[in-house]
Amino acid sequence: MLNTSNNNTRKMIVIHGGHFSSLGGFYEEASRVLMKDLDWKVGTLDGFDDILYGGFGVFENKEEIEIIWKESQKSKEDLGFKATREFYENKIRQGKPFNIELIQQKLDELMKGEGLTLFEILIEIIKSHTNIILRLE
């Protein structure tokens, strides 16, 4: 007997680039769509990575989900070179607990056109989770 059931059982989560224009705004949007009613909010790149493992928030650990990033081109510009440079410069200014040498190296790479922007870092974080499909719209 053929299995004719629909295999598209992935939960869909929409991140809307029109709802934010900064990394802080992205964290707010990610918290809203991924954490729902929990008190804990995303506030760092590592924290964003952590919630993508699931098990708290809107999906279970290793559950297959699809993230649709609407207005991703706007986000790519908002979280591009300028925002990334400011992100690194702010961390260097703050000093501890940040690894200033590593951050300076990342800033230098960015300035040479070799480093990743915040948008690209977020994309890499999402793609590192094999249970998640990312669709940029």
mmCIF file of C-alpha atoms in Angstrom:
data_model
loop_
_atom_site.group_PDB
_atom_site.id
_atom_site.type_symbol
_atom_site.label_atom_id
_atom_site.label_comp_id
_atom_site.label_asym_id
_atom_site.label_seq_id
_atom_site.Cartn_x
_atom_site.Cartn_y
_atom_site.Cartn_z
ATOM 1 C CA MET A 1 0.000 0.000 0.000
ATOM 2 C CA LEU A 2 1.338 3.444 -0.915
ATOM 3 C CA ASN A 3 1.780 6.072 1.741
ATOM 4 C CA THR A 4 -0.174 9.042 0.459
ATOM 5 C CA SER A 5 -0.038 11.128 3.621
ATOM 6 C CA ASN A 6 1.381 14.615 3.473
ATOM 7 C CA ASN A 7 4.960 14.599 4.780
ATOM 8 C CA ASN A 8 4.923 18.351 5.324
ATOM 9 C CA THR A 9 4.531 18.185 9.085
ATOM 10 C CA ARG A 10 7.023 20.948 9.798
ATOM 11 C CA LYS A 11 5.852 23.721 12.063
ATOM 12 C CA MET A 12 6.165 27.069 10.296
ATOM 13 C CA ILE A 13 7.579 30.074 12.122
ATOM 14 C CA VAL A 14 7.639 33.502 10.502
ATOM 15 C CA ILE A 15 10.272 36.114 11.298
ATOM 16 C CA HIS A 16 9.137 39.371 9.727
ATOM 17 C CA GLY A 17 11.928 41.743 8.721
ATOM 18 C CA GLY A 18 9.413 44.583 8.582
ATOM 19 C CA HIS A 19 9.016 44.369 12.358
ATOM 20 C CA PHE A 20 12.612 45.395 13.163
ATOM 21 C CA SER A 21 15.636 47.281 11.860
ATOM 22 C CA SER A 22 18.357 46.416 14.404
ATOM 23 C CA LEU A 23 19.869 43.396 16.119
ATOM 24 C CA GLY A 24 17.962 44.285 19.297
ATOM 25 C CA GLY A 25 14.775 44.414 17.265
ATOM 26 C CA PHE A 26 15.610 41.031 15.721
ATOM 27 C CA TYR A 27 15.992 39.568 19.225
ATOM 28 C CA GLU A 28 12.560 40.994 20.146
ATOM 29 C CA GLU A 29 10.994 39.457 17.034
ATOM 30 C CA ALA A 30 12.735 36.094 17.595
ATOM 31 C CA SER A 31 11.581 36.081 21.227
ATOM 32 C CA ARG A 32 8.020 36.885 20.166
ATOM 33 C CA VAL A 33 7.745 34.144 17.544
ATOM 34 C CA LEU A 34 9.937 31.450 19.122
ATOM 35 C CA MET A 35 9.364 31.909 22.842
ATOM 36 C CA LYS A 36 5.706 33.020 22.909
ATOM 37 C CA ASP A 37 4.601 33.436 26.525
ATOM 38 C CA LEU A 38 7.863 32.632 28.300
ATOM 39 C CA ASP A 39 9.525 35.322 30.410
ATOM 40 C CA TRP A 40 12.996 34.605 29.016
ATOM 41 C CA LYS A 41 13.983 36.746 26.026
ATOM 42 C CA VAL A 42 16.723 36.357 23.442
ATOM 43 C CA GLY A 43 19.476 38.919 23.948
ATOM 44 C CA THR A 44 22.635 37.491 22.378
ATOM 45 C CA LEU A 45 23.737 35.531 19.322
ATOM 46 C CA ASP A 46 24.474 32.548 21.599
ATOM 47 C CA GLY A 47 21.033 32.894 23.158
ATOM 48 C CA PHE A 48 19.441 32.850 19.703
ATOM 49 C CA ASP A 49 21.412 29.707 18.865
ATOM 50 C CA ASP A 50 20.278 28.116 22.145
ATOM 51 C CA ILE A 51 16.551 28.599 21.518
ATOM 52 C CA LEU A 52 16.883 26.992 18.081
ATOM 53 C CA TYR A 53 17.629 23.679 19.798
ATOM 54 C CA GLY A 54 13.994 23.691 20.929
ATOM 55 C CA GLY A 55 12.539 22.088 24.001
ATOM 56 C CA PHE A 56 11.172 25.333 25.358
ATOM 57 C CA GLY A 57 9.133 27.901 23.531
ATOM 58 C CA VAL A 58 7.066 26.913 20.501
ATOM 59 C CA PHE A 59 8.774 23.724 19.319
ATOM 60 C CA GLU A 60 10.274 20.600 20.827
ATOM 61 C CA ASN A 61 13.911 19.515 20.821
ATOM 62 C CA LYS A 62 14.883 18.308 17.317
ATOM 63 C CA GLU A 63 11.336 18.923 16.017
ATOM 64 C CA GLU A 64 11.445 19.723 12.319
ATOM 65 C CA ILE A 65 10.484 23.329 11.710
ATOM 66 C CA GLU A 66 10.582 25.804 8.869
ATOM 67 C CA ILE A 67 11.543 29.412 9.478
ATOM 68 C CA ILE A 68 10.268 31.845 6.889
ATOM 69 C CA TRP A 69 12.132 35.149 7.048
ATOM 70 C CA LYS A 70 9.894 37.706 5.330
ATOM 71 C CA GLU A 71 11.449 40.934 4.029
ATOM 72 C CA SER A 72 14.848 39.273 4.418
ATOM 73 C CA GLN A 73 16.407 41.697 1.938
ATOM 74 C CA LYS A 74 15.503 44.575 4.287
ATOM 75 C CA SER A 75 17.044 42.619 7.185
ATOM 76 C CA LYS A 76 20.157 41.945 5.105
ATOM 77 C CA GLU A 77 20.599 45.714 4.711
ATOM 78 C CA ASP A 78 19.579 46.565 8.311
ATOM 79 C CA LEU A 79 21.978 43.963 9.745
ATOM 80 C CA GLY A 80 24.699 44.525 7.174
ATOM 81 C CA PHE A 81 28.159 46.069 7.230
ATOM 82 C CA LYS A 82 27.348 49.266 9.175
ATOM 83 C CA ALA A 83 25.360 47.521 11.931
ATOM 84 C CA THR A 84 28.008 44.805 12.217
ATOM 85 C CA ARG A 85 30.838 47.340 12.495
ATOM 86 C CA GLU A 86 28.921 49.171 15.254
ATOM 87 C CA PHE A 87 28.205 45.844 17.003
ATOM 88 C CA TYR A 88 31.926 44.986 17.162
ATOM 89 C CA GLU A 89 32.997 48.538 18.047
ATOM 90 C CA ASN A 90 30.513 48.605 20.961
ATOM 91 C CA LYS A 91 31.859 45.308 22.297
ATOM 92 C CA ILE A 92 35.442 46.583 22.072
ATOM 93 C CA ARG A 93 34.421 49.776 23.923
ATOM 94 C CA GLN A 94 32.700 47.738 26.656
ATOM 95 C CA GLY A 95 35.773 45.571 27.158
ATOM 96 C CA LYS A 96 35.354 42.746 29.635
ATOM 97 C CA PRO A 97 33.799 40.167 29.611
ATOM 98 C CA PHE A 98 34.302 40.203 25.838
ATOM 99 C CA ASN A 99 37.376 38.717 24.154
ATOM 100 C CA ILE A 100 38.630 42.001 22.724
ATOM 101 C CA GLU A 101 41.376 40.389 20.605
ATOM 102 C CA LEU A 102 38.878 38.059 18.912
ATOM 103 C CA ILE A 103 36.364 40.846 18.357
ATOM 104 C CA GLN A 104 39.074 43.130 16.926
ATOM 105 C CA GLN A 105 40.073 40.303 14.571
ATOM 106 C CA LYS A 106 36.437 39.927 13.461
ATOM 107 C CA LEU A 107 36.177 43.698 12.956
ATOM 108 C CA ASP A 108 39.408 43.710 10.912
ATOM 109 C CA GLU A 109 38.072 40.864 8.742
ATOM 110 C CA LEU A 110 34.823 42.751 8.212
ATOM 111 C CA MET A 111 36.689 45.927 7.221
ATOM 112 C CA LYS A 112 38.724 43.924 4.659
ATOM 113 C CA GLY A 113 35.497 42.525 3.192
ATOM 114 C CA GLU A 114 36.223 39.030 4.492
ATOM 115 C CA GLY A 115 34.069 38.887 7.623
ATOM 116 C CA LEU A 116 30.423 38.006 8.043
ATOM 117 C CA THR A 117 27.723 40.584 8.681
ATOM 118 C CA LEU A 118 25.232 40.114 11.510
ATOM 119 C CA PHE A 119 22.661 38.977 8.936
ATOM 120 C CA GLU A 120 25.061 36.339 7.606
ATOM 121 C CA ILE A 121 25.920 35.222 11.155
ATOM 122 C CA LEU A 122 22.210 34.784 11.958
ATOM 123 C CA ILE A 123 21.728 32.778 8.742
ATOM 124 C CA GLU A 124 24.710 30.547 9.648
ATOM 125 C CA ILE A 125 23.298 29.982 13.140
ATOM 126 C CA ILE A 126 19.920 28.936 11.718
ATOM 127 C CA LYS A 127 21.481 26.680 9.068
ATOM 128 C CA SER A 128 23.638 24.939 11.689
ATOM 129 C CA HIS A 129 20.439 23.332 13.032
ATOM 130 C CA THR A 130 19.715 20.401 10.735
ATOM 131 C CA ASN A 131 16.078 20.149 11.856
ATOM 132 C CA ILE A 132 15.370 23.667 10.566
ATOM 133 C CA ILE A 133 14.671 24.697 7.005
ATOM 134 C CA LEU A 134 15.165 28.407 6.319
ATOM 135 C CA ARG A 135 13.290 30.196 3.566
ATOM 136 C CA LEU A 136 14.209 33.803 2.786
ATOM 137 C CA GLU A 137 11.426 35.841 1.241
#
